[in-house]
Coordinates of C-alpha atoms and ligand atoms in Angstrom, one line a residue:
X1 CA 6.1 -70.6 -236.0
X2 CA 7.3 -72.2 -239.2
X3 CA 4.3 -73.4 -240.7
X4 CA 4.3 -76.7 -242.4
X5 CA 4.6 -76.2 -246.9
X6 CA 1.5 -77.5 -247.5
X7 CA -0.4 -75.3 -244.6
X8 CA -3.9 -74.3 -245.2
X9 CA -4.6 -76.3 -248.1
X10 CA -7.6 -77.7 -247.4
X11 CA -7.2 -81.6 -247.2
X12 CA -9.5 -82.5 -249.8
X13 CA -6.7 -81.6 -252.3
X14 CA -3.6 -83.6 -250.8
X15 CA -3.1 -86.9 -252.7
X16 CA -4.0 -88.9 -250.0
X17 CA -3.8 -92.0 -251.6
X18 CA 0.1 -91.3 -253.0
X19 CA 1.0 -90.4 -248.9
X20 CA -0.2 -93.8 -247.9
X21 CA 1.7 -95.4 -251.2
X22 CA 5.0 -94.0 -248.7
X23 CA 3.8 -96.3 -246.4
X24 CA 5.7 -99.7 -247.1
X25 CA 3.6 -101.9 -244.0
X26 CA 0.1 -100.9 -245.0
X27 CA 0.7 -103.1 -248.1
X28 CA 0.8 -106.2 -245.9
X29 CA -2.0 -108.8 -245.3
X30 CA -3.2 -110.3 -242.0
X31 CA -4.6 -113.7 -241.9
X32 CA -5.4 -113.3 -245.7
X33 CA -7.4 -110.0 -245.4
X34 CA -6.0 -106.6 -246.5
X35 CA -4.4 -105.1 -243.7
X36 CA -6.7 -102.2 -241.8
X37 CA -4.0 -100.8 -239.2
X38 CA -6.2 -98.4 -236.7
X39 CA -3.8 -98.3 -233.8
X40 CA -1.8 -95.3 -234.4
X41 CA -2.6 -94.2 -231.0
X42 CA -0.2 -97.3 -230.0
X43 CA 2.4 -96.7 -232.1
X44 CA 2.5 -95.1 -236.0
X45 CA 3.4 -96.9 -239.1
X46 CA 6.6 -95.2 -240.8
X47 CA 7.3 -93.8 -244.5
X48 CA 9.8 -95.2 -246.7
X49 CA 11.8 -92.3 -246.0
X50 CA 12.2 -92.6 -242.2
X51 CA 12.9 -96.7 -243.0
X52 CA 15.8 -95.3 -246.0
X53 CA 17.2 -92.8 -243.3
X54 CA 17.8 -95.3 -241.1
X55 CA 19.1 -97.7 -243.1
X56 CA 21.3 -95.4 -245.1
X57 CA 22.9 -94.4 -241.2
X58 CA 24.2 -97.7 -240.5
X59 CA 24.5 -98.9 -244.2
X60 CA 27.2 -95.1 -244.7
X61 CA 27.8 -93.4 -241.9
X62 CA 27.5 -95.4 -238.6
X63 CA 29.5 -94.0 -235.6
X64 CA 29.5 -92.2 -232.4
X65 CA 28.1 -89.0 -231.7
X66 CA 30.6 -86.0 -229.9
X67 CA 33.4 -88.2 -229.1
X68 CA 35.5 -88.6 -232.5
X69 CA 37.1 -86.2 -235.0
X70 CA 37.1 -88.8 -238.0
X71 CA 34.9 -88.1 -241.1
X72 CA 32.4 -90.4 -239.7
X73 CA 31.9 -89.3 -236.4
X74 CA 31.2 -85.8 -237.4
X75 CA 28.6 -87.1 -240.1
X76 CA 27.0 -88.8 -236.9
X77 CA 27.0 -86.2 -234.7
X78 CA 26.0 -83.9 -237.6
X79 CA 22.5 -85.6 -238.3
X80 CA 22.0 -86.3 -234.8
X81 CA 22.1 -82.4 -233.8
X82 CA 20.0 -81.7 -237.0
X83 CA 17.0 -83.7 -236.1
X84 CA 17.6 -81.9 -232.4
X85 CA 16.9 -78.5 -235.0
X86 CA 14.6 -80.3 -237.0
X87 CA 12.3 -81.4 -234.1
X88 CA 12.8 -77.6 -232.3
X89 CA 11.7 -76.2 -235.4
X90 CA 8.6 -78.2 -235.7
X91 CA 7.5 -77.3 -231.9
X92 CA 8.3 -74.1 -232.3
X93 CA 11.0 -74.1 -229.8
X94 CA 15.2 -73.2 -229.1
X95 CA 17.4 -76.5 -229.9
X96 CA 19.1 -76.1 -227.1
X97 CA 16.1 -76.4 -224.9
X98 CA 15.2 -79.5 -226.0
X99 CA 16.6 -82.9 -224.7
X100 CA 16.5 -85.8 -226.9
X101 CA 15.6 -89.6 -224.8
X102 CA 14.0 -92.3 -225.6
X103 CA 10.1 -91.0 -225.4
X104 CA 7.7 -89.6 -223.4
X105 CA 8.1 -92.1 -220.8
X106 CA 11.4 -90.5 -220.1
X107 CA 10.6 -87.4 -220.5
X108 CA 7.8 -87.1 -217.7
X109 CA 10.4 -88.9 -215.4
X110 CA 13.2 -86.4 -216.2
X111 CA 10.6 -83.8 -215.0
X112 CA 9.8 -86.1 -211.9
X113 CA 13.4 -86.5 -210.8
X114 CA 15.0 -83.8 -211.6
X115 CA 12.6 -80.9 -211.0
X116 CA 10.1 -81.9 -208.4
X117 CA 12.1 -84.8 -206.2
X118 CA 14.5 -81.9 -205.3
X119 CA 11.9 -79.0 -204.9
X120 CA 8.7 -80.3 -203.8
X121 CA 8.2 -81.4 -199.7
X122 CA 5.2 -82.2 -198.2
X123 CA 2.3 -80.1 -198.2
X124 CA 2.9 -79.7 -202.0
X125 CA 0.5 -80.8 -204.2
X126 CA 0.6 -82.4 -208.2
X127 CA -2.3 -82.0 -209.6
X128 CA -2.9 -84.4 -212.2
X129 CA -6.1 -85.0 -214.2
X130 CA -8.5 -88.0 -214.8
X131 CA -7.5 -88.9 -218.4
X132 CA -3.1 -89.1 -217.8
X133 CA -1.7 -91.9 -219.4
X134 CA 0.2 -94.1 -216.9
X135 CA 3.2 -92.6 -217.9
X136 CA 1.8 -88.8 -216.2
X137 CA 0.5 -90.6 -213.4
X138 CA 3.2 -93.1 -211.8
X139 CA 6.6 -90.8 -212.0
X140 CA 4.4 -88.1 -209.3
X141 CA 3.1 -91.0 -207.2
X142 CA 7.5 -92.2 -206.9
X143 CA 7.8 -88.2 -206.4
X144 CA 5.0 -88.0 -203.4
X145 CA 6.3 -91.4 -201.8
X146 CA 10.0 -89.9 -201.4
X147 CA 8.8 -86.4 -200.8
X148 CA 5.2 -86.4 -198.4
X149 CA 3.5 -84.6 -201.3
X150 CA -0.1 -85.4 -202.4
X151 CA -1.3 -85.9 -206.2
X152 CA -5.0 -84.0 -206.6
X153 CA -6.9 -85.4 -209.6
X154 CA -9.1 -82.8 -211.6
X155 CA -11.7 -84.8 -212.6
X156 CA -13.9 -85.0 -216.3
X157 CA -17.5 -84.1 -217.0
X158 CA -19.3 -87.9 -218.7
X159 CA -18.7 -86.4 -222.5
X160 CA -14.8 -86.9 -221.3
X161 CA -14.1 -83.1 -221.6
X162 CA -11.9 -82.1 -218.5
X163 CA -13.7 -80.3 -216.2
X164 CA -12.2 -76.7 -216.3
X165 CA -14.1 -74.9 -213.5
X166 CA -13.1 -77.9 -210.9
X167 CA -9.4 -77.6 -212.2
X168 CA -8.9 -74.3 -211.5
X169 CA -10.8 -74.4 -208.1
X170 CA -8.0 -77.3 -208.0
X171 CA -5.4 -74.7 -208.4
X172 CA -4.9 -73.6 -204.7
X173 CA -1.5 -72.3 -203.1
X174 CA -0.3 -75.8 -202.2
X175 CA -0.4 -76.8 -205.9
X176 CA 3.1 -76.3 -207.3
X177 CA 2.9 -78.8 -210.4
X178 CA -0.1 -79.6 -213.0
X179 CA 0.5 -82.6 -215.3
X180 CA -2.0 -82.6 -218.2
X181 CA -2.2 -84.5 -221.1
X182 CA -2.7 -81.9 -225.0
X183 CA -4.9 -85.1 -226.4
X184 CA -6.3 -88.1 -224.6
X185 CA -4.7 -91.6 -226.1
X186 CA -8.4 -93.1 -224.7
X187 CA -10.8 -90.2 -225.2
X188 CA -9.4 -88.2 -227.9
X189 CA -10.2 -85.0 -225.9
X190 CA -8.0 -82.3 -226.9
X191 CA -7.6 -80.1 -224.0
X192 CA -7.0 -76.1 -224.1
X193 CA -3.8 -76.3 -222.9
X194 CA -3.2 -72.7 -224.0
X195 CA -5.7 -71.6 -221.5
X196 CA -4.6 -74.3 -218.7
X197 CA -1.3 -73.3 -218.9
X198 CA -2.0 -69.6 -218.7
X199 CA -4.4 -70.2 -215.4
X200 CA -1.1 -72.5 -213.8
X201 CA 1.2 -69.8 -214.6
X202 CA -1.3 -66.8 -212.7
X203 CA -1.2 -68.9 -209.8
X204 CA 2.7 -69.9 -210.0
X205 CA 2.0 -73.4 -210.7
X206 CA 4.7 -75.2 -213.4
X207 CA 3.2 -76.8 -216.0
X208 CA 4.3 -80.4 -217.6
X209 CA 2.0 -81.4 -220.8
X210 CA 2.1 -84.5 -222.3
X211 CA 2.5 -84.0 -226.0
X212 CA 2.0 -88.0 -227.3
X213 CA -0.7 -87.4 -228.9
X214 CA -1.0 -83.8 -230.2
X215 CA 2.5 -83.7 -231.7
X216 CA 1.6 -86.3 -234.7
X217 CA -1.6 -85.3 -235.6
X218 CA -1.9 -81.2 -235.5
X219 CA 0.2 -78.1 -235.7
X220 CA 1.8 -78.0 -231.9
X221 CA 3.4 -74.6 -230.9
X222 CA 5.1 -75.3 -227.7
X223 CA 6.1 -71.5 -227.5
X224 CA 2.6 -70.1 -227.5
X225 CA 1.1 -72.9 -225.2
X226 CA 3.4 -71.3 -222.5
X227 CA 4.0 -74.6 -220.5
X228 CA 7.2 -75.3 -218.7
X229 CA 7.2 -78.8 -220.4
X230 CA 6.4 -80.3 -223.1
X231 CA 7.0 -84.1 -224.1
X232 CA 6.8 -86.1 -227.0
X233 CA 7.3 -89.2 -228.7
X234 CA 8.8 -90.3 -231.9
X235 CA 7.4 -93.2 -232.4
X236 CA 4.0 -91.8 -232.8
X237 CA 5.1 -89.4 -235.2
X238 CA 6.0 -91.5 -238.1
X239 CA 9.9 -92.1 -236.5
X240 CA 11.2 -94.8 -234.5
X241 CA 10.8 -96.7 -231.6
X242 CA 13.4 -95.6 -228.6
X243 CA 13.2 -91.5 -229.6
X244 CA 11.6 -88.5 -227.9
X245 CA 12.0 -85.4 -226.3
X246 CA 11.5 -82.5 -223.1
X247 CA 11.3 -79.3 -223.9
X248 CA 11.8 -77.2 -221.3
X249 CA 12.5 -73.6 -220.1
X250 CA 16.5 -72.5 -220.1
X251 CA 15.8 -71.8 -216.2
X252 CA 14.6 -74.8 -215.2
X253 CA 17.5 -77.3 -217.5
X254 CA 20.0 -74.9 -216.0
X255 CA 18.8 -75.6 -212.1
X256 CA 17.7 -79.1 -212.6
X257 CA 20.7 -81.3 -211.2
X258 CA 21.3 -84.4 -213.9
X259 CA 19.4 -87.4 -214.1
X260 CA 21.4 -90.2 -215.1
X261 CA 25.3 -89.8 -215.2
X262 CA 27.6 -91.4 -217.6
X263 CA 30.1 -89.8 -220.7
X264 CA 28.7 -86.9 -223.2
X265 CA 27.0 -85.3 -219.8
X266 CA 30.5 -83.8 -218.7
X267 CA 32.9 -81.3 -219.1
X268 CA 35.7 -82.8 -217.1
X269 CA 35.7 -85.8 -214.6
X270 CA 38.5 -86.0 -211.9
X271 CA 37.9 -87.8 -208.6
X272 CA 37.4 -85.0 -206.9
X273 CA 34.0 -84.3 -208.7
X274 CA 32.6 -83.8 -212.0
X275 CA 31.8 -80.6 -213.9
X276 CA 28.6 -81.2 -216.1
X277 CA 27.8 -80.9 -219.8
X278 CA 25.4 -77.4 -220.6
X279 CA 21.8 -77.8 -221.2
X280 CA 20.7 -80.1 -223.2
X281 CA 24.2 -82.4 -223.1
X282 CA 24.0 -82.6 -219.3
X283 CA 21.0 -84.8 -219.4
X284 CA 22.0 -87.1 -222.4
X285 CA 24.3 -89.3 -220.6
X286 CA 25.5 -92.5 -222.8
X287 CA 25.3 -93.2 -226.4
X288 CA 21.9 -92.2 -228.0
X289 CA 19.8 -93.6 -230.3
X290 CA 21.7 -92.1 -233.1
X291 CA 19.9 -94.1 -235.9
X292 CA 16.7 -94.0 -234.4
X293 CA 17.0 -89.8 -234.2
X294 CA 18.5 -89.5 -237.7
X295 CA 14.6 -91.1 -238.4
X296 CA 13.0 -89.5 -236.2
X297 CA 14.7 -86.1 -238.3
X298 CA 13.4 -87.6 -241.4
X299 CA 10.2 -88.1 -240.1
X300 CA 9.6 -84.8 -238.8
X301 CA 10.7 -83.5 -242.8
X302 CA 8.1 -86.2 -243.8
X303 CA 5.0 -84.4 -241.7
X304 CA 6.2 -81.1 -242.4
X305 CA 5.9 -82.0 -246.2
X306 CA 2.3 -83.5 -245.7
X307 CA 1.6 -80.2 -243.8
X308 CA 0.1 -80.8 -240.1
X309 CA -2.5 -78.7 -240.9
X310 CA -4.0 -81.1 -243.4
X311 CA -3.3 -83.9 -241.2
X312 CA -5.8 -82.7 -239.1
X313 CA -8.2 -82.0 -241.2
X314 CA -8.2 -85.3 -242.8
X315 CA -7.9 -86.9 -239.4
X316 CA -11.1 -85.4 -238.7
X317 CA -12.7 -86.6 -241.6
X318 CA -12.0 -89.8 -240.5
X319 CA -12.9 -89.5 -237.2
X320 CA -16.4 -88.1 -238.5
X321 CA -17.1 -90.8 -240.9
X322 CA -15.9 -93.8 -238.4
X323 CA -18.2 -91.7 -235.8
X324 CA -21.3 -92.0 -237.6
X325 CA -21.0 -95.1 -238.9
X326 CA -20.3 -96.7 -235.4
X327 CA -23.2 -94.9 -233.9
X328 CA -25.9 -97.0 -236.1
X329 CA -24.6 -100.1 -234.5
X330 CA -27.0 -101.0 -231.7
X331 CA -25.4 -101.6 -228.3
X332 CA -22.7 -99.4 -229.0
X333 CA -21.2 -97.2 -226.7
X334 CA -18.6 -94.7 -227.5
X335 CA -16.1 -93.5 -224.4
X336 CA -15.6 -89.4 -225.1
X337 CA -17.7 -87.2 -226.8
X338 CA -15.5 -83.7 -226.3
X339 CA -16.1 -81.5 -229.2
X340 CA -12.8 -81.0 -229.5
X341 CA -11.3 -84.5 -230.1
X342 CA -9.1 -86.2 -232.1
X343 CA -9.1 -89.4 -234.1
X344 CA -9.5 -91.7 -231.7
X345 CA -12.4 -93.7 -230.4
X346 CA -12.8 -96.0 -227.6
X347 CA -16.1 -98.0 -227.5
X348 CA -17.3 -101.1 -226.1
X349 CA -20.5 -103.2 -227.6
X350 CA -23.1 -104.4 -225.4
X351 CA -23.3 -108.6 -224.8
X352 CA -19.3 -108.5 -226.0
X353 CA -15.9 -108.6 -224.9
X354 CA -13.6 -106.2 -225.8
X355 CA -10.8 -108.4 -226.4
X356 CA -12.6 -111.1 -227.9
X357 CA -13.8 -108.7 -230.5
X358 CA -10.3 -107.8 -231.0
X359 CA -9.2 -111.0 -232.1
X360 CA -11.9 -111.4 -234.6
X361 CA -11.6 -108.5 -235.8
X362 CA -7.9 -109.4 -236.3
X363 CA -8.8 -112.4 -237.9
X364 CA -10.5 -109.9 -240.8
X365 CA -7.0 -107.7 -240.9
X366 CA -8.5 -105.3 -238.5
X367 CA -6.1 -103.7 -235.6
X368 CA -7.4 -102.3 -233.0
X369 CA -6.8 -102.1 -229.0
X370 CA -8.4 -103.6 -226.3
X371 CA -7.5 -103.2 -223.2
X372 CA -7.1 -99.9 -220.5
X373 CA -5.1 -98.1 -222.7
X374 CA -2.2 -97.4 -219.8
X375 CA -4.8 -95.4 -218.2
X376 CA -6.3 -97.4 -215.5
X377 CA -8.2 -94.6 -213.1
X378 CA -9.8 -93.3 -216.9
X379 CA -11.4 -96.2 -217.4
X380 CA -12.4 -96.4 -213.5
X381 CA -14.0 -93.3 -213.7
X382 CA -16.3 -95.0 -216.4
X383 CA -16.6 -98.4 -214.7
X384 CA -15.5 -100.3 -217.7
X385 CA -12.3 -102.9 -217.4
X386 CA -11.4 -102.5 -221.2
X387 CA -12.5 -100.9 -224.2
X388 CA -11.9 -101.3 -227.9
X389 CA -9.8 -98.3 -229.2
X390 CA -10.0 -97.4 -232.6
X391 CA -7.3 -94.6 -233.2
X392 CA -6.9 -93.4 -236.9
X393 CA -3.9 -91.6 -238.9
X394 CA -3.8 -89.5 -242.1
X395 CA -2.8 -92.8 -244.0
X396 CA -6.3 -94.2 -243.2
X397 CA -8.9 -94.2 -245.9
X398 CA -12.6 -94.1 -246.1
X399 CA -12.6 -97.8 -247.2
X400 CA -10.4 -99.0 -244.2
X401 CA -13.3 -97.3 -242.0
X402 CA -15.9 -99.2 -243.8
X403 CA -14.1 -102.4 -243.9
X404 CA -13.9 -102.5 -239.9
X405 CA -17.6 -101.8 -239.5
X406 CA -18.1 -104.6 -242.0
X407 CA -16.2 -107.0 -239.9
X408 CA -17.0 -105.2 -236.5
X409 CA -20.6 -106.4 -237.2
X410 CA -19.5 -109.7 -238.4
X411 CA -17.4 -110.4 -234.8
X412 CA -21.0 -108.9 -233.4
X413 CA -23.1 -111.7 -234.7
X414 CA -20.6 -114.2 -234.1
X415 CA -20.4 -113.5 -230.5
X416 CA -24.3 -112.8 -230.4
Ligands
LIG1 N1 1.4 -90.4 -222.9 C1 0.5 -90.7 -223.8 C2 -0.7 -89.8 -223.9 C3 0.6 -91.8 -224.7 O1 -0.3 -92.1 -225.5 C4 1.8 -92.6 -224.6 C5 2.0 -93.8 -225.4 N2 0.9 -94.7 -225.4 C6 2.8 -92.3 -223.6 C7 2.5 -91.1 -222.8 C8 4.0 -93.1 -223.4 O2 5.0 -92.7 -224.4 P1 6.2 -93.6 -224.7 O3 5.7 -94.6 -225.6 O4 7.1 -92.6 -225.4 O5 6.8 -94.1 -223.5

């Protein structure tokens, strides 16, 4: 794997206070507090450098990508296959294994339609566990309404660990696909995917993980996970909106028939029929986001220069101090407990709403979430109709964390 520069330096000696200064937003106020942004899970704030890459794209070299000789178009397609080798680099994976789109969203549905629609009938089974975002959950229920397969949920133990004895029991013959998320966006849980993926594969079952929320915030080595596919999403990862990607196995892009059709998929078109585009190409019909990939490039070189390995470990700092200083407030109740989790918290307070503490907690420059996350049959399984989520980036600080206690127990006795 090519390690990130700064890997195994042990986070208490990264400047952490500089790496936020890259961080343009974080200056902001909100309703005349100092900003506290703790919804990374959402959607990550970007460095000045993926915000310059962009802008210097359409400000210098704005064009097409793969369809013009001129200087321009080259540059274009240029930067937009090097964040292709820039992202396969930092997954550990082959560039031309990895399809670009527009998230994870995609992603998972490129999987759905283009792997399982044609292959699975019914009798198959998806099994799928308790914690999938909505985007790992509704592409398999279109697949099992146009194909008379069934979607088997492996269900979590109360600390929101997933429960690995009942998942692998889950893995009978009629399983052919397991959809399982690396990190929980509501729970944290980060799930041994290695080992998942290495029980699917003894039985012959694919594997799809959803990478969201593991790709930002720890060293990810798609190779030695041994999935089929892996997804992820730019926008969490310090790049922009609109960017993402599959990774998958040579054998299954070169099977899988295309997804959408359109230009830059093909070889040649005639009347008589089309001959597609190689793996990746034949399943990036239409313009990309070329701006938004030349960021997402820049991005990626902004995390490997922070070093993923110290974003998790001050990540888990975090996490630790915002734990234990949420625990001493009474009535609190924290939604996953997994030992191995990261920097997210979902909680609820007794007596109080979870989106009316949201709003005041906004109205002291505090963001957080409320709401079911996109994962409504999680929050089910707890018998809660929202949560707060508190979800916490290496740009956070220890101050940030005490600030939104401050004013979480300020909402608390307003609402009390
Ligand atoms: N899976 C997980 C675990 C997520 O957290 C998210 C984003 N909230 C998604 C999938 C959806 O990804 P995208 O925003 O790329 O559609």
């Amino acid at each position: 794997m090519n390690l990130p520069s700064t890997h195994g330096i042990d986070a208490v000696h990264v400047d952490w206070a500089r790496i936020r200064a890259d961080f343009p937003l974080l200056e902001r106020t909100v309703n005349g507090k100092p900003l506290v942004y703790l919804d990374s899970a959402n959607t990550g704030q970007k460095p000045a450098a993926v915000i310059e890459a962009v802008d210097d794209f359409y400000r210098r070299h704005n064009a097409n990508v793969s369809r013009a000789v001129h200087t321009l178009g080259s540059e274009a397609t240029e930067v937009y296959e090097g964040a292709r080798k820039k992202l396969a680099r930092f997954l550990n994976v082959r560039a031309d294994e990895l399809v670009l789109c527009s998230g994870t969203t995609f992603a998972i549905n490129l999987v759905a339609y283009s792997w399982a629609l044609p292959r699975l009938r019914s009798g198959d089974v998806i099994l799928v566990s308790r914690m999938e975002h909505h985007a790992n959950i509704v592409p398999w229920q279109l697949v099992v309404q146009r194909t008379g397969a069934e979607i088997r949920v492996a269900e979590i133990l109360p600390d929101g660990t997933l429960d690995l004895a009942a998942l692998y029991a889950a893995m009978t013959s009629e399983v052919k696909l397991l959809a399982v998320t690396h990190v929980s966006n509501v729970l944290g849980t980060v799930n041994p995917v290695r080992e998942i993926c290495r029980e699917a594969r003894k039985r012959g079952i694919a594997t799809v993980v959803d990478g969201s929320q593991a790709a930002p915030h720890r060293p990810v080595d798609v190779a030695a996970i041994g999935c089929d596919f892996y997804a992820v999403t730019g926008h969490k990862m310090c790049g922009p909106t609109g960017t993402g990607a599959l990774w998958a196995r040579r054998e299954h892009l070169a099977a899988m028939p295309p997804f959408i059709g359109g230009g830059e998929m093909i070889k040649e078109v005639s009347f008589d029929g089309t001959v597609f585009n190689d793996p990746p190409h034949k399943f990036e019909a239409g313009t990309p986001n070329i701006a938004g990939f030349v960021g997402l490039g820049a991005a990626v070189d902004y995390l490997e220069g922070v070093g993923l390995a110290n974003v998790e470990a001050r990540e888990t700092e975090l996490l630790a101090h915002a734990t234990e200083e949420l625990k001493k407030i009474d009535g609190l109740r924290i939604f996953g407990e997994a030992p191995e989790k990261a920097a997210v918290i979902s909680f609820l307070v007794e007596g109080a709403h979870a989106h009316d503490l949201a709003t005041l907690l906004d109205l002291e420059g505090v963001a957080v979430r409320s709401g079911q996350h996109c994962a409504h049959p999680l929050l089910q399984y707890f018998g809660v109709a929202a949560t707060l989520r508190a979800s916490f980036a290496f740009y956070n600080t220890h101050e940030e964390i005490e600030a939104f206690v401050a004013a979480l127990n300020k909402a608390r006795k307003l609402l009390g």
